[in-house]
Tab-separated table of C-alpha atoms and ligand atoms in Angstrom:
chain	number	residue	atom	x	y	z
A	243	MET	CA	-113.067	-27.455	-103.987
A	244	ASN	CA	-115.884	-29.134	-102.066
A	245	LEU	CA	-117.037	-26.542	-99.522
A	246	ILE	CA	-119.580	-28.947	-97.986
A	247	ASP	CA	-122.164	-26.765	-96.165
A	248	TYR	CA	-120.222	-23.493	-96.177
A	249	PRO	CA	-122.164	-21.986	-99.131
A	250	ARG	CA	-125.341	-22.546	-97.032
A	251	TRP	CA	-123.990	-20.656	-94.020
A	252	PRO	CA	-125.782	-17.364	-94.787
A	253	SER	CA	-129.127	-19.162	-95.057
A	254	LEU	CA	-128.382	-21.382	-92.030
A	255	ALA	CA	-127.773	-18.226	-89.992
A	256	ARG	CA	-130.974	-16.547	-91.167
A	257	GLU	CA	-133.214	-19.633	-90.840
A	258	SER	CA	-131.967	-20.610	-87.399
A	259	ILE	CA	-133.108	-17.444	-85.682
A	260	LEU	CA	-136.695	-17.821	-86.880
A	261	ASN	CA	-137.233	-20.475	-84.187
A	262	VAL	CA	-136.163	-18.398	-81.194
A	263	PRO	CA	-139.319	-18.010	-79.049
A	264	THR	CA	-140.296	-14.381	-78.512
A	265	ASP	CA	-141.669	-14.949	-75.011
A	266	LEU	CA	-138.542	-16.511	-73.415
A	267	ARG	CA	-138.559	-14.103	-70.491
A	268	SER	CA	-142.104	-14.922	-69.459
A	269	ILE	CA	-141.405	-18.647	-68.940
A	270	LYS	CA	-141.807	-20.017	-65.414
A	271	LEU	CA	-141.201	-23.709	-64.678
A	272	SER	CA	-141.009	-26.054	-61.791
A	273	VAL	CA	-138.198	-28.636	-61.992
A	274	GLU	CA	-137.479	-31.049	-59.122
A	275	GLY	CA	-139.594	-28.858	-56.856
A	276	LYS	CA	-137.654	-25.662	-57.731
A	277	VAL	CA	-139.337	-22.758	-59.505
A	278	ILE	CA	-137.257	-21.465	-62.415
A	279	ASP	CA	-138.202	-17.952	-63.469
A	280	TYR	CA	-136.824	-16.870	-66.845
A	281	GLY	CA	-137.833	-13.277	-66.129
A	282	GLY	CA	-135.484	-12.942	-63.143
A	283	GLU	CA	-132.181	-11.041	-63.008
A	284	ILE	CA	-129.126	-12.954	-64.275
A	285	ASP	CA	-125.513	-12.230	-63.333
A	286	SER	CA	-123.683	-14.475	-65.834
A	287	VAL	CA	-124.261	-16.546	-68.953
A	288	VAL	CA	-122.878	-20.074	-68.971
A	289	ILE	CA	-122.542	-21.607	-72.428
A	290	THR	CA	-122.179	-25.359	-72.178
A	291	GLY	CA	-121.318	-27.593	-75.142
A	292	MET	CA	-118.507	-29.594	-76.710
A	293	GLY	CA	-116.469	-29.396	-79.912
A	294	GLY	CA	-118.281	-27.828	-82.849
A	295	SER	CA	-121.134	-26.820	-80.532
A	296	GLY	CA	-118.907	-25.646	-77.675
A	297	VAL	CA	-116.963	-23.270	-79.904
A	298	VAL	CA	-120.053	-21.032	-79.946
A	299	GLY	CA	-119.139	-20.111	-76.363
A	300	ASP	CA	-115.595	-19.185	-77.404
A	301	ILE	CA	-116.910	-17.024	-80.242
A	302	ILE	CA	-119.382	-15.203	-77.993
A	303	ASN	CA	-116.621	-14.699	-75.453
A	304	ASP	CA	-114.526	-13.053	-78.192
A	305	LEU	CA	-117.402	-10.775	-79.174
A	306	CYS	CA	-117.819	-9.620	-75.591
A	307	TRP	CA	-114.277	-8.193	-75.720
A	308	PHE	CA	-115.770	-5.667	-78.180
A	309	TRP	CA	-119.449	-5.457	-77.206
A	310	ASP	CA	-120.683	-3.978	-73.998
A	311	CYS	CA	-121.861	-7.335	-72.581
A	312	ARG	CA	-123.702	-6.730	-69.324
A	313	VAL	CA	-122.614	-9.941	-67.559
A	314	PRO	CA	-119.621	-12.269	-67.870
A	315	ILE	CA	-119.743	-15.190	-70.303
A	316	ILE	CA	-118.539	-18.485	-68.838
A	317	VAL	CA	-117.551	-21.089	-71.408
A	318	SER	CA	-118.042	-24.578	-70.010
A	319	LYS	CA	-116.883	-27.688	-71.882
A	320	ASN	CA	-117.408	-30.420	-69.363
A	321	MET	CA	-119.987	-32.786	-67.905
A	322	ARG	CA	-119.933	-30.707	-64.734
A	323	LEU	CA	-120.841	-27.052	-64.385
A	324	PRO	CA	-118.495	-24.627	-62.665
A	325	LYS	CA	-119.200	-24.307	-58.939
A	326	ARG	CA	-120.393	-21.220	-57.070
A	327	LEU	CA	-122.519	-19.740	-59.831
A	328	SER	CA	-125.052	-17.298	-58.481
A	329	ARG	CA	-127.826	-16.412	-60.969
A	330	PRO	CA	-126.678	-17.680	-64.377
A	331	LEU	CA	-128.589	-18.176	-67.588
A	332	VAL	CA	-127.414	-21.477	-69.072
A	333	ILE	CA	-127.348	-21.908	-72.846
A	334	ALA	CA	-126.889	-25.623	-73.620
A	335	ILE	CA	-125.711	-26.271	-77.163
A	336	SER	CA	-125.432	-29.684	-78.782
A	337	TYR	CA	-125.858	-30.007	-82.528
A	338	SER	CA	-126.825	-33.698	-82.293
A	339	GLY	CA	-128.476	-33.380	-78.900
A	340	ASN	CA	-126.794	-36.637	-77.913
A	341	THR	CA	-123.505	-35.506	-76.375
A	342	ALA	CA	-123.198	-36.965	-72.878
A	343	GLU	CA	-121.129	-34.110	-71.411
A	344	THR	CA	-123.653	-31.486	-72.541
A	345	ILE	CA	-126.715	-33.425	-71.354
A	346	MET	CA	-125.105	-34.085	-67.970
A	347	SER	CA	-124.102	-30.434	-67.411
A	348	THR	CA	-127.567	-29.326	-68.544
A	349	ASN	CA	-129.235	-31.684	-66.061
A	350	GLU	CA	-126.988	-30.300	-63.353
A	351	ALA	CA	-128.044	-26.747	-64.280
A	352	LEU	CA	-131.712	-27.665	-63.989
A	353	SER	CA	-131.285	-29.433	-60.679
A	354	ARG	CA	-129.538	-26.315	-59.357
A	355	GLY	CA	-132.615	-24.338	-60.443
A	356	TYR	CA	-130.988	-22.271	-63.226
A	357	PRO	CA	-132.917	-21.168	-66.313
A	358	VAL	CA	-131.714	-23.240	-69.290
A	359	ILE	CA	-132.229	-22.766	-73.017
A	360	GLY	CA	-131.313	-25.628	-75.358
A	361	ILE	CA	-130.057	-25.183	-78.924
A	362	THR	CA	-129.973	-28.395	-80.966
A	363	THR	CA	-131.234	-30.200	-84.053
A	364	GLY	CA	-133.065	-32.720	-81.830
A	365	GLY	CA	-131.776	-35.832	-80.041
A	366	LYS	CA	-132.004	-36.587	-76.347
A	367	LEU	CA	-131.337	-32.989	-75.311
A	368	SER	CA	-134.513	-31.878	-77.024
A	369	THR	CA	-136.530	-34.783	-75.569
A	370	VAL	CA	-135.224	-34.338	-72.016
A	371	LEU	CA	-135.665	-30.556	-72.006
A	372	GLY	CA	-138.973	-30.665	-73.875
A	373	SER	CA	-140.459	-33.109	-71.340
A	374	LYS	CA	-139.731	-30.580	-68.565
A	375	GLY	CA	-141.108	-27.602	-70.484
A	376	VAL	CA	-137.610	-26.098	-70.884
A	377	PRO	CA	-137.337	-24.011	-74.078
A	378	VAL	CA	-135.507	-25.727	-76.930
A	379	ILE	CA	-134.537	-23.914	-80.122
A	380	LEU	CA	-134.548	-26.451	-82.951
A	381	VAL	CA	-132.102	-25.520	-85.701
A	382	PRO	CA	-131.547	-26.722	-89.288
A	383	LYS	CA	-129.230	-29.671	-89.965
A	384	ALA	CA	-125.866	-29.777	-91.752
A	385	SER	CA	-123.479	-32.585	-92.770
A	386	ALA	CA	-121.817	-32.668	-89.318
A	387	PRO	CA	-121.980	-30.447	-86.208
A	388	ARG	CA	-119.094	-28.168	-87.162
A	389	TYR	CA	-120.624	-27.393	-90.565
A	390	GLY	CA	-123.750	-26.081	-88.843
A	391	LEU	CA	-121.924	-23.387	-86.857
A	392	PRO	CA	-124.075	-20.354	-87.837
A	393	ALA	CA	-127.243	-22.313	-87.007
A	394	LEU	CA	-125.950	-22.784	-83.450
A	395	LEU	CA	-124.362	-19.349	-83.005
A	396	TYR	CA	-127.080	-17.062	-84.352
A	397	PRO	CA	-129.903	-18.262	-82.046
A	398	ALA	CA	-127.510	-17.953	-79.077
A	399	LEU	CA	-126.842	-14.329	-80.059
A	400	VAL	CA	-130.564	-13.594	-80.236
A	401	VAL	CA	-131.013	-15.193	-76.789
A	402	LEU	CA	-128.360	-12.805	-75.433
A	403	GLU	CA	-130.336	-9.893	-76.830
A	404	ARG	CA	-133.613	-11.176	-75.313
A	405	PHE	CA	-131.941	-11.364	-71.885
A	406	GLY	CA	-130.516	-7.851	-72.260
A	407	VAL	CA	-126.907	-9.113	-72.211
A	408	ALA	CA	-125.857	-7.405	-75.456
A	409	SER	CA	-127.464	-5.571	-78.383
A	410	VAL	CA	-126.671	-7.810	-81.278
A	411	THR	CA	-129.538	-7.770	-83.735
A	412	ASN	CA	-128.244	-4.797	-85.724
A	413	GLU	CA	-124.951	-6.654	-86.280
A	414	LEU	CA	-126.335	-10.016	-87.411
A	415	GLU	CA	-126.403	-9.162	-91.140
A	416	SER	CA	-122.817	-7.897	-90.989
A	417	GLY	CA	-121.778	-11.347	-89.705
A	418	ILE	CA	-123.377	-12.827	-92.810
A	419	SER	CA	-121.407	-10.356	-94.966
A	420	GLY	CA	-118.246	-11.667	-93.264
A	421	ILE	CA	-119.190	-15.221	-94.293
A	422	GLU	CA	-119.964	-14.110	-97.863
A	423	ASN	CA	-116.708	-12.203	-98.126
A	424	ALA	CA	-114.723	-15.266	-96.990
A	425	LEU	CA	-116.575	-17.535	-99.429
A	426	LYS	CA	-115.101	-15.472	-102.300
A	427	ARG	CA	-111.532	-16.240	-101.151
A	428	ILE	CA	-111.226	-19.818	-102.385
A	429	ASP	CA	-107.891	-19.182	-104.161
A	430	ASP	CA	-106.393	-17.575	-101.046
A	431	ALA	CA	-107.617	-20.514	-98.950
A	432	VAL	CA	-105.989	-23.023	-101.311
A	433	ASN	CA	-102.715	-21.043	-101.337
A	434	LEU	CA	-102.589	-20.981	-97.566
A	435	ALA	CA	-103.417	-24.687	-97.371
A	436	LYS	CA	-100.498	-25.450	-99.716
A	437	GLN	CA	-98.136	-23.783	-97.253
A	438	LEU	CA	-99.432	-25.984	-94.430
A	439	VAL	CA	-98.883	-29.342	-96.111
A	440	ASN	CA	-96.588	-31.561	-93.992
A	441	SER	CA	-96.401	-29.094	-91.121
A	442	VAL	CA	-97.611	-28.703	-87.563
A	443	PRO	CA	-99.291	-25.275	-87.573
A	444	VAL	CA	-98.494	-23.002	-84.632
A	445	VAL	CA	-101.375	-20.535	-84.552
A	446	TRP	CA	-100.808	-17.181	-82.849
A	447	VAL	CA	-103.947	-15.260	-81.967
A	448	THR	CA	-104.859	-12.432	-79.612
A	449	GLU	CA	-107.084	-13.172	-76.617
A	450	SER	CA	-110.010	-11.247	-78.126
A	451	ARG	CA	-109.974	-13.537	-81.194
A	452	ARG	CA	-109.184	-16.715	-79.281
A	453	GLY	CA	-112.377	-18.343	-80.647
A	454	VAL	CA	-111.109	-17.900	-84.221
A	455	GLY	CA	-107.838	-19.620	-83.264
A	456	ILE	CA	-109.585	-22.450	-81.402
A	457	ARG	CA	-112.025	-23.008	-84.250
A	458	PHE	CA	-109.130	-23.097	-86.749
A	459	LYS	CA	-107.380	-25.721	-84.600
A	460	ASN	CA	-110.601	-27.749	-84.293
A	461	ASP	CA	-111.172	-27.593	-88.054
A	462	LEU	CA	-107.560	-28.637	-88.690
A	463	ASN	CA	-108.107	-31.587	-86.311
A	464	GLU	CA	-111.478	-32.652	-87.691
A	465	ASN	CA	-111.355	-31.768	-91.401
A	466	ALA	CA	-107.659	-32.269	-92.232
A	467	LYS	CA	-106.944	-34.766	-89.378
A	468	TYR	CA	-104.030	-32.519	-88.353
A	469	TYR	CA	-102.513	-31.595	-85.014
A	470	SER	CA	-101.773	-27.941	-84.319
A	471	VAL	CA	-100.933	-25.623	-81.443
A	472	VAL	CA	-102.821	-22.437	-80.533
A	473	SER	CA	-100.854	-19.794	-78.683
A	474	VAL	CA	-103.035	-17.054	-77.224
A	475	ILE	CA	-101.267	-13.755	-76.683
A	476	PRO	CA	-100.277	-11.890	-74.594
A	477	GLU	CA	-99.881	-15.028	-72.422
A	478	GLY	CA	-98.207	-17.012	-75.238
A	479	ALA	CA	-95.569	-14.284	-75.446
A	480	HIS	CA	-94.430	-15.399	-71.990
A	481	ASN	CA	-94.018	-19.114	-72.704
A	482	ASP	CA	-94.768	-20.482	-76.231
A	483	ILE	CA	-92.507	-17.848	-77.736
A	484	ALA	CA	-89.502	-19.341	-75.920
A	485	ALA	CA	-89.865	-22.461	-78.061
A	486	VAL	CA	-89.260	-20.542	-81.300
A	487	THR	CA	-85.604	-21.619	-81.002
A	488	THR	CA	-86.699	-25.290	-81.149
A	489	LYS	CA	-84.992	-27.937	-83.246
A	490	GLN	CA	-88.384	-29.704	-83.707
A	491	VAL	CA	-89.050	-30.023	-87.427
A	492	GLY	CA	-92.059	-29.081	-89.524
A	493	LEU	CA	-93.546	-26.251	-87.473
A	494	LYS	CA	-95.315	-23.562	-89.494
A	495	HIS	CA	-96.229	-20.336	-87.722
A	496	VAL	CA	-99.541	-18.669	-88.618
A	497	ALA	CA	-100.418	-15.293	-87.080
A	498	ILE	CA	-104.083	-14.290	-87.071
A	499	MET	CA	-104.136	-10.491	-87.037
A	500	GLY	CA	-107.186	-8.797	-85.591
A	501	LEU	CA	-107.745	-5.139	-84.959
A	502	ASN	CA	-105.221	-2.378	-85.238
A	503	ASP	CA	-105.421	-1.474	-81.554
A	504	TYR	CA	-102.883	-2.192	-78.823
A	505	GLU	CA	-103.453	-5.926	-79.247
A	506	GLY	CA	-102.567	-5.559	-82.925
A	507	LEU	CA	-99.445	-3.586	-82.014
A	508	TYR	CA	-98.498	-6.238	-79.478
A	509	GLU	CA	-98.893	-8.905	-82.147
A	510	GLU	CA	-96.688	-6.918	-84.560
A	511	VAL	CA	-93.916	-6.893	-81.968
A	512	LEU	CA	-94.386	-10.627	-81.369
A	513	ILE	CA	-94.154	-11.321	-85.107
A	514	ASP	CA	-90.935	-9.265	-85.289
A	515	VAL	CA	-89.444	-11.342	-82.480
A	516	ILE	CA	-90.368	-14.770	-83.845
A	517	SER	CA	-89.236	-13.685	-87.334
A	518	SER	CA	-85.877	-12.610	-85.895
A	519	PHE	CA	-85.417	-16.268	-84.903
A	520	GLY	CA	-86.106	-17.328	-88.492
A	521	ALA	CA	-89.745	-18.424	-88.087
A	522	ARG	CA	-91.239	-16.532	-91.090
A	523	PRO	CA	-94.914	-16.610	-89.990
A	524	ILE	CA	-97.805	-16.596	-92.449
A	525	ILE	CA	-99.988	-13.594	-91.634
A	526	ILE	CA	-103.788	-13.807	-91.907
A	527	LYS	CA	-105.521	-10.427	-91.674
A	528	LEU	CA	-109.098	-10.644	-90.390
A	529	GLU	CA	-111.436	-8.420	-92.392
A	530	GLY	CA	-114.684	-6.753	-91.375
A	531	ASN	CA	-116.314	-3.575	-90.135
A	532	THR	CA	-117.984	-5.014	-87.041
A	533	PRO	CA	-116.765	-7.496	-84.412
A	534	LEU	CA	-119.181	-10.172	-85.668
A	535	GLU	CA	-118.303	-9.601	-89.329
A	536	THR	CA	-114.601	-9.958	-88.556
A	537	GLU	CA	-115.156	-13.083	-86.442
A	538	MET	CA	-117.336	-14.765	-89.078
A	539	TYR	CA	-114.864	-13.857	-91.815
A	540	GLY	CA	-112.097	-15.500	-89.765
A	541	VAL	CA	-113.898	-18.742	-88.891
A	542	THR	CA	-115.255	-19.160	-92.429
A	543	PHE	CA	-112.009	-18.404	-94.250
A	544	LEU	CA	-109.871	-20.578	-91.969
A	545	GLY	CA	-112.439	-23.394	-92.144
A	546	MET	CA	-112.129	-23.277	-95.952
A	547	VAL	CA	-108.348	-23.487	-95.574
A	548	THR	CA	-108.750	-26.742	-93.623
A	549	LEU	CA	-111.052	-28.183	-96.302
A	550	ALA	CA	-108.518	-27.231	-98.984
A	551	LEU	CA	-105.792	-28.865	-96.895
A	552	ALA	CA	-107.852	-32.054	-96.536
A	553	GLU	CA	-108.226	-32.122	-100.324
A	554	LEU	CA	-104.488	-31.619	-100.887
A	555	LEU	CA	-103.731	-34.410	-98.418
A	556	GLY	CA	-106.351	-36.734	-99.941
A	557	VAL	CA	-108.116	-36.903	-96.571
A	558	GLU	CA	-111.883	-37.418	-96.260
A	559	PRO	CA	-112.981	-34.299	-94.328
A	560	VAL	CA	-116.420	-35.103	-92.908
A	561	SER	CA	-115.974	-38.272	-90.861
A	562	THR	CA	-114.422	-38.117	-87.394
A	563	GLU	CA	-114.191	-41.795	-86.493
A	564	PRO	CA	-112.159	-41.487	-83.272
A	565	ILE	CA	-114.746	-39.046	-81.838
A	566	ASP	CA	-117.559	-41.453	-82.752
A	567	ARG	CA	-115.708	-44.371	-81.174
A	568	LEU	CA	-115.165	-42.418	-77.955
A	569	LYS	CA	-118.841	-41.437	-77.809
A	570	ASN	CA	-119.907	-45.059	-78.346
A	571	LEU	CA	-117.595	-46.368	-75.635
A	572	LEU	CA	-118.727	-43.653	-73.215
A	573	SER	CA	-122.359	-44.582	-73.826
A	574	GLU	CA	-121.597	-48.150	-72.634
A	575	ARG	CA	-120.532	-46.834	-69.196
A	576	ARG	CA	-123.455	-46.451	-66.854
A	577	VAL	CA	-122.476	-43.002	-65.500
A	578	PHE	CA	-122.476	-41.521	-69.012
A	579	GLN	CA	-125.835	-42.997	-69.982
A	580	VAL	CA	-128.043	-39.972	-70.441
B	213	F6R	C1	-118.137	-33.016	-85.421
B	213	F6R	C2	-117.856	-32.041	-84.424
B	213	F6R	C3	-117.652	-32.455	-83.009
B	213	F6R	C4	-118.978	-32.349	-82.234
B	213	F6R	C5	-118.806	-32.756	-80.772
B	213	F6R	C6	-120.052	-32.544	-79.950
B	213	F6R	O1	-118.495	-32.301	-86.586
B	213	F6R	O2	-117.805	-30.918	-84.784
B	213	F6R	O3	-116.681	-31.602	-82.452
B	213	F6R	O4	-119.466	-31.046	-82.307
B	213	F6R	O5	-118.442	-34.106	-80.707
B	213	F6R	O6	-121.164	-33.089	-80.579
B	213	F6R	P1	-122.484	-32.213	-80.709
B	213	F6R	O7	-122.078	-30.965	-81.388
B	213	F6R	O8	-123.422	-33.032	-81.497
B	213	F6R	O9	-122.937	-31.981	-79.297
């Protein structure tokens, strides 16, 4: 099976953090007449980005269900930033550096006087931020944004540590072990993919592993060109579950099982209920000894499943023509010219 950049993920993770500046907190800038002090107190972290870059925010949000994160993480996937932020740190992530939504929300952050840190391989984001003296972490390239995930995630984790949001550095290597462990499961990935052929996957996931579910959906969309549904529980147990009696054809339920705590117990009950209606869900057990290891195992393994599925379907996995067409058309409209 062609794993594209996945075998490079351990080295992408390790290389990407070498470029995180050590003196981030001593930066002081003036943008549009406002002084931005990177050493000041922050009361939230906004992670802005789209698609394969934006999922970094979802993953960090998951991790903060387990880590003692000092401030809330706000995941923003839009050209506008949420209103009424007080003293946020903004992490702007765009693999290409050319995504209009991310550049626009980043510009808004700077004009509101918030400290911003860019993570990108280059593009306009790096030029715009660089020209204002805003720190930009340049990361190694991959075949497409989603295949560079560790190179976008790992620097963001180190930034969180530098701003005292969470202690992460002693867990970084365990995340790489999670990737390596998943990379050994090619046969399991192919077997799971076989069960998904000609189906619409309905992915059940607990709130604290929502990022794994979202990333799986995104990879199904982009690699296998497949639609799927993500149901986040407990909320999904109060609406999606009602549809288990549907006459719609081709649905295949996949339950991503996380920890063995009360969320895990809740999920067991949910699986019992949907099974009692004849759904027979496929169960994926996340493996790992730390929150990051488990998360990285999940995103890597499920990403491999989508590549195996693409191969079984005879679908070319890398290109995402409709996304490119949308970006091109947006760039012709004056308001999205960045
Ligand atoms: C393509 C992909 C997309 C992009 C998204 C944003 O591999 O993953 O979801 O990530 O269109 O583009 P970037 O990441 O360049 O800001």
